[in-house]
PDB file of C-alpha atoms in Angstrom:
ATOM      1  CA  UNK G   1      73.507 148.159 126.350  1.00 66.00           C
ATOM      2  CA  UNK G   2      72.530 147.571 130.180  1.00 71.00           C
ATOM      3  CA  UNK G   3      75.775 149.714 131.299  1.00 77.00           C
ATOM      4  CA  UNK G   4      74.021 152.253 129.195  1.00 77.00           C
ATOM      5  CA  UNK G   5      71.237 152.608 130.463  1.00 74.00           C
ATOM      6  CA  UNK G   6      72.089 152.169 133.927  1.00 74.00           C
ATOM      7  CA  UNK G   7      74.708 154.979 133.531  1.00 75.00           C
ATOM      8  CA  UNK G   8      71.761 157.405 132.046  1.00 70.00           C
ATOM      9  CA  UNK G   9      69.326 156.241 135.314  1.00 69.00           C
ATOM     10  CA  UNK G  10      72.567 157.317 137.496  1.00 71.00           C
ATOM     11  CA  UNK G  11      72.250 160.491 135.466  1.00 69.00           C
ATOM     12  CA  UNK G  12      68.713 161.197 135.903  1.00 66.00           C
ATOM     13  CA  UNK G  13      68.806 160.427 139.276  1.00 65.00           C
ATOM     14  CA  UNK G  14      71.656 162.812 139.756  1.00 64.00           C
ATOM     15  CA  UNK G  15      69.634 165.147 138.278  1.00 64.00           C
ATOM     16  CA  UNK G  16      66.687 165.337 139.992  1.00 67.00           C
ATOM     17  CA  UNK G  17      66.042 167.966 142.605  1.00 78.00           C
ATOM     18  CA  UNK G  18      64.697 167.635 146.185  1.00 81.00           C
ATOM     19  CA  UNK G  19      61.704 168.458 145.567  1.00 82.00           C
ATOM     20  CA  UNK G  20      61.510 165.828 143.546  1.00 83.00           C
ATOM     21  CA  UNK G  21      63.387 163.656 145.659  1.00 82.00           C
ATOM     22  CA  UNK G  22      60.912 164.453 149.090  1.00 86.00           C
ATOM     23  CA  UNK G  23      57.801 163.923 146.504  1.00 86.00           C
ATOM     24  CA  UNK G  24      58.778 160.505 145.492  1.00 86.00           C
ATOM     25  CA  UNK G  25      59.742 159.746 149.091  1.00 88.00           C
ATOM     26  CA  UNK G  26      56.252 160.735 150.571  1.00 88.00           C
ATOM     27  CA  UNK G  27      54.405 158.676 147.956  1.00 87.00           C
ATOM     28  CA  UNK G  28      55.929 155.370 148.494  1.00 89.00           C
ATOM     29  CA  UNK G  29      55.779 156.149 152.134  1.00 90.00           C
ATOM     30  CA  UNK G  30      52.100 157.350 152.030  1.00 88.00           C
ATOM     31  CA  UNK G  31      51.394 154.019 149.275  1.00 87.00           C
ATOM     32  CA  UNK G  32      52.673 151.366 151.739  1.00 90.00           C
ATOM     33  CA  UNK G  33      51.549 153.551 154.839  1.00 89.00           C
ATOM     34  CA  UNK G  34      48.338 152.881 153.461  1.00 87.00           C
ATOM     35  CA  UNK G  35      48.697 149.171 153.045  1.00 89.00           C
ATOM     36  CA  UNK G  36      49.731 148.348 156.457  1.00 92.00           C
ATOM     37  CA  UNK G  37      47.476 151.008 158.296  1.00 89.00           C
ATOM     38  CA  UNK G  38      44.585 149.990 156.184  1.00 89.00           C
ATOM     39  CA  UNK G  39      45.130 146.454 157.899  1.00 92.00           C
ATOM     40  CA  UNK G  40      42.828 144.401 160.323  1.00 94.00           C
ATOM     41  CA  UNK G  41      45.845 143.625 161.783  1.00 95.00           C
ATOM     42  CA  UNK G  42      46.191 147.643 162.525  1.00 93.00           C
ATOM     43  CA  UNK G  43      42.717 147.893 163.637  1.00 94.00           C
ATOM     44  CA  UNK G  44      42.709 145.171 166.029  1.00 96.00           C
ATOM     45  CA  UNK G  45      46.079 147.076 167.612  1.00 95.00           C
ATOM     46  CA  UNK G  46      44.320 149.896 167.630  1.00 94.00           C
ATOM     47  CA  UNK G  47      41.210 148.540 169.357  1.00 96.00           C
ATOM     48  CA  UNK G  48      43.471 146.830 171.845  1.00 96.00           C
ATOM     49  CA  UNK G  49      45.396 150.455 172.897  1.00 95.00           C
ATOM     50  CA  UNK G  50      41.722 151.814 173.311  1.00 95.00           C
ATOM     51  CA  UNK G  51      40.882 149.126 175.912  1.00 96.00           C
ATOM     52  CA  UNK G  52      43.868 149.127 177.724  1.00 95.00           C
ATOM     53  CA  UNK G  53      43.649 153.137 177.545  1.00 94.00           C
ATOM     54  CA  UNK G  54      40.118 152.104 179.116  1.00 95.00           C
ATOM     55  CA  UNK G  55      41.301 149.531 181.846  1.00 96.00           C
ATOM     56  CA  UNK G  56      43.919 152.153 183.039  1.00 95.00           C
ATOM     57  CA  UNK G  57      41.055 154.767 183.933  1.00 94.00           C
ATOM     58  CA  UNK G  58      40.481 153.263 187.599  1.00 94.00           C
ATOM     59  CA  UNK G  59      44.338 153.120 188.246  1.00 94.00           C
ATOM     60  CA  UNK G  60      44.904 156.954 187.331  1.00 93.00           C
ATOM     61  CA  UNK G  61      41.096 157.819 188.325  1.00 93.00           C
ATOM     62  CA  UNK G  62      39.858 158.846 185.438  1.00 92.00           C
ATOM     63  CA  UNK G  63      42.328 162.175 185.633  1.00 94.00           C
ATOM     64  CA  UNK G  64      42.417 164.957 182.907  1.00 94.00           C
ATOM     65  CA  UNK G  65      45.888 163.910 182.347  1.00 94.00           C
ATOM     66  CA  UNK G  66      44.529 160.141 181.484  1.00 93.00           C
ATOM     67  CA  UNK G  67      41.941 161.580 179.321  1.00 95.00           C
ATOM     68  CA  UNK G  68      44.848 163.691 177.670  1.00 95.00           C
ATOM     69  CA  UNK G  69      46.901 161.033 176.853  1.00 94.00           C
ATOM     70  CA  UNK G  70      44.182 159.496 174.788  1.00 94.00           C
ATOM     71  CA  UNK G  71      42.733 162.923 173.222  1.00 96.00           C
ATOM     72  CA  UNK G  72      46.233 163.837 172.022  1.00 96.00           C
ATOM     73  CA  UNK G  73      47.048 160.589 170.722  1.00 94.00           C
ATOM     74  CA  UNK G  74      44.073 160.265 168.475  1.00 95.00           C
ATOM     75  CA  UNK G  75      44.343 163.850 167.561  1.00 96.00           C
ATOM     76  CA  UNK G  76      47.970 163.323 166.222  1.00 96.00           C
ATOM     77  CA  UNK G  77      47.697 160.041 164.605  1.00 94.00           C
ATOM     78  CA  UNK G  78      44.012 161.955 162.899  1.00 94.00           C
ATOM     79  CA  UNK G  79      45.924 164.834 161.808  1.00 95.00           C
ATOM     80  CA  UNK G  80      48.901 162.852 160.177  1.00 93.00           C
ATOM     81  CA  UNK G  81      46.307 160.111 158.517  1.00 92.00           C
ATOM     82  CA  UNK G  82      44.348 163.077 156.775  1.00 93.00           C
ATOM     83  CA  UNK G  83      47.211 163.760 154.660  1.00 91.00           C
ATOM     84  CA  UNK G  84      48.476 160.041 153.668  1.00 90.00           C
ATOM     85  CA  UNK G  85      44.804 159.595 152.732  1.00 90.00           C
ATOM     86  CA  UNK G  86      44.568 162.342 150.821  1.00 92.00           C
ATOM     87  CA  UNK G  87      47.842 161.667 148.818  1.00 90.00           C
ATOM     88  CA  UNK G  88      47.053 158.249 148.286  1.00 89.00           C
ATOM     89  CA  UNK G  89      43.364 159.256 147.355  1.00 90.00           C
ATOM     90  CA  UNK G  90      44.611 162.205 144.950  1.00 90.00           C
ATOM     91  CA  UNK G  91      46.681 159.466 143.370  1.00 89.00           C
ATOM     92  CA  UNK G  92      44.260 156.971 143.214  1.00 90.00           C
ATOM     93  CA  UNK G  93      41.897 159.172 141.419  1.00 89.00           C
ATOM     94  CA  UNK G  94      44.472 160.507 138.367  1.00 88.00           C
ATOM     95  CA  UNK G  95      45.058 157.211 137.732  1.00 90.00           C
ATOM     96  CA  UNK G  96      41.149 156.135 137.503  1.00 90.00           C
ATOM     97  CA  UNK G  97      41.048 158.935 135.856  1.00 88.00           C
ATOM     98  CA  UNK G  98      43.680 158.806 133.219  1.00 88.00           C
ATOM     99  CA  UNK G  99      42.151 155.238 132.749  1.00 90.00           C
ATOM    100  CA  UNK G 100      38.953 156.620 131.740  1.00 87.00           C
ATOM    101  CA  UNK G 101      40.527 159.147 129.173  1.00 86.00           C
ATOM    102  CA  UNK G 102      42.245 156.018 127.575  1.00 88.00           C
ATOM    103  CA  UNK G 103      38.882 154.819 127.362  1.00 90.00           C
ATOM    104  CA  UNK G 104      37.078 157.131 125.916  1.00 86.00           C
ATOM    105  CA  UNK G 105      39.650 157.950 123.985  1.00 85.00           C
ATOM    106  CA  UNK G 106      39.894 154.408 122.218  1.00 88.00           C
ATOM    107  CA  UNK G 107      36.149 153.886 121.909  1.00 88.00           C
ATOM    108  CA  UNK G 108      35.024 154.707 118.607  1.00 85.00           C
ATOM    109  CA  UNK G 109      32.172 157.128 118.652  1.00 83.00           C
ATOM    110  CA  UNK G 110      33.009 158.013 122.235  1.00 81.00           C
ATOM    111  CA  UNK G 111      32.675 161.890 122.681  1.00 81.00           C
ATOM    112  CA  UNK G 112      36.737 163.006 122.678  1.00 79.00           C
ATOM    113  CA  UNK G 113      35.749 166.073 124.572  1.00 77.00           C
ATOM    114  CA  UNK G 114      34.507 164.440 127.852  1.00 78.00           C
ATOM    115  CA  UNK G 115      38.308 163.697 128.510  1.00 78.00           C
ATOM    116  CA  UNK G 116      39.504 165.727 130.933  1.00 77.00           C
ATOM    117  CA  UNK G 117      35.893 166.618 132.269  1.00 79.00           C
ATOM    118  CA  UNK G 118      37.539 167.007 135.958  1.00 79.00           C
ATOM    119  CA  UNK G 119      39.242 170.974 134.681  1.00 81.00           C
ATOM    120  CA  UNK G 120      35.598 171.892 133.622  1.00 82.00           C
ATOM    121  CA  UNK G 121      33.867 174.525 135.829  1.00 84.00           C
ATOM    122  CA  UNK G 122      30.762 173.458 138.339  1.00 85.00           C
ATOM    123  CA  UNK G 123      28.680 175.231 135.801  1.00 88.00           C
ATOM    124  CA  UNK G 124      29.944 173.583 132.610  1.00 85.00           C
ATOM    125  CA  UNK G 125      29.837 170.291 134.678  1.00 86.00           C
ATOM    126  CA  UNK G 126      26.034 170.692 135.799  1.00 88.00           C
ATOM    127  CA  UNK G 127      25.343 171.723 131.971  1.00 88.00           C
ATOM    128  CA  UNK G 128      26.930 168.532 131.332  1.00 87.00           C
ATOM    129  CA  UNK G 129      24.784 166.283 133.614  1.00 88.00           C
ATOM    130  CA  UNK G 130      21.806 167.810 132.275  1.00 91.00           C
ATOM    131  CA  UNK G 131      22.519 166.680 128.839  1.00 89.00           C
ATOM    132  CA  UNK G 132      23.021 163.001 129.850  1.00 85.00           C
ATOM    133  CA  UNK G 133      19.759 163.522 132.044  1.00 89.00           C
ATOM    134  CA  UNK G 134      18.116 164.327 128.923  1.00 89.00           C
ATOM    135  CA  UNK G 135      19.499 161.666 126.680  1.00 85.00           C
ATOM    136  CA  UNK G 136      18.327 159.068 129.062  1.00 85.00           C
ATOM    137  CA  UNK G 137      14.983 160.542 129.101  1.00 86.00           C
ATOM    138  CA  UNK G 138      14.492 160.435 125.522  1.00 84.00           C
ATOM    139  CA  UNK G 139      16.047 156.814 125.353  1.00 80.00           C
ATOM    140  CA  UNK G 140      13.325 156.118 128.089  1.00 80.00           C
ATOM    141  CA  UNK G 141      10.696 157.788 126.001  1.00 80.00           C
ATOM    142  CA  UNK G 142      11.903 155.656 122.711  1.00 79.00           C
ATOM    143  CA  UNK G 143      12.515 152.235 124.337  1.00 73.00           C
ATOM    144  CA  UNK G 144      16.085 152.306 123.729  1.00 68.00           C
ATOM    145  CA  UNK G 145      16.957 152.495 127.273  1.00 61.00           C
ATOM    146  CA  UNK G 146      19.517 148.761 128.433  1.00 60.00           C
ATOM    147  CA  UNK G 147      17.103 148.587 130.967  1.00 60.00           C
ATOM    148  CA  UNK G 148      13.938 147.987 128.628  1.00 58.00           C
ATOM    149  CA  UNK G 149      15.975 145.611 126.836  1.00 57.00           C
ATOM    150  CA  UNK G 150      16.795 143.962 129.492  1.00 60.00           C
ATOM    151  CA  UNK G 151      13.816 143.556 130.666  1.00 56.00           C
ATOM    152  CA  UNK G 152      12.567 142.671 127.578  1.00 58.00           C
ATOM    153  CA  UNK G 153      15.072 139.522 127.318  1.00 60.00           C
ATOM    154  CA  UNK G 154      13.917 138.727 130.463  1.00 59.00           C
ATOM    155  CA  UNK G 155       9.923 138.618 129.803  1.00 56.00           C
ATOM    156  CA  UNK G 156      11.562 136.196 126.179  1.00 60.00           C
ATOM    157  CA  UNK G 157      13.564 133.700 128.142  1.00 61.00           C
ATOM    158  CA  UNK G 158      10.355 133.499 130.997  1.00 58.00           C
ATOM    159  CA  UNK G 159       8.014 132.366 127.946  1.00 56.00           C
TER     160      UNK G 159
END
């Protein structure tokens, strides 16, 4: 049964294109890139090159080519970090979403429609908030709002 199985994951890894291949690459790099850069550890180092960078200005005099070294370090590290963060943030997001779907999805008398509310349009969105503006208003207005119960309980167990 195992040999099985691992001769069809051999298969589907053989079949798998490079696309595929460089995507699954760049997420685990970008997932653990994360990890480690997202690190005191990796802040102190960072903090430390700064004020070395900063102790070095009397030695070179405070040169343009001193201040260069600096400007185009941060401005390559900057420009690479903007797209691990935005990988790992895209993919952090499906899967919060995808959680809420499963969610609302489960909950019995949830509203099936609001999955997938991220593919509406701004409009359809803003339509959308105004609804849930309203029904908090009116559960306001009828005392059915979890805050007036909760307050209630509150002004019960103080008595």
């Amino acid at each position: 049964m195992q040999e099985i199985q691992a001769e069809k994951l051999r298969d589907h890894r053989a079949s798998r294109d490079f696309v595929c291949v460089v995507r699954d690459a760049f997420r685990i790099f970008a997932r653990q890139s994360s990890i480690i850069l997202g690190s005191a550890w990796v802040f102190t180092a960072a903090i430390l090159i700064i004020v070395a960078w900063a102790l070095t200005g009397p030695t070179f005099h405070f040169s343009d080519t001193w201040q260069l070294i600096i400007n185009t370090g941060t401005t390559i590290v900057t420009f690479l970090m903007v797209f691990l963060i935005q990988n790992t943030q895209n993919r952090d997001a499906k899967a919060f979403q995808l959680k809420l779907d499963e969610i609302i999805r489960a909950v019995k008398g949830a509203r099936n429609e609001l999955v997938d509310l991220e593919n509406l349009s701004d409009e359809d969105l803003k339509k959308l908030e105004q609804q849930f503006k309203r029904i908090g208003q009116k559960a306001v207005h009828d005392g059915n709002h979890p805050r007036d119960a909760e307050a209630a309980s509150r002004m019960k167990a103080s008595e």
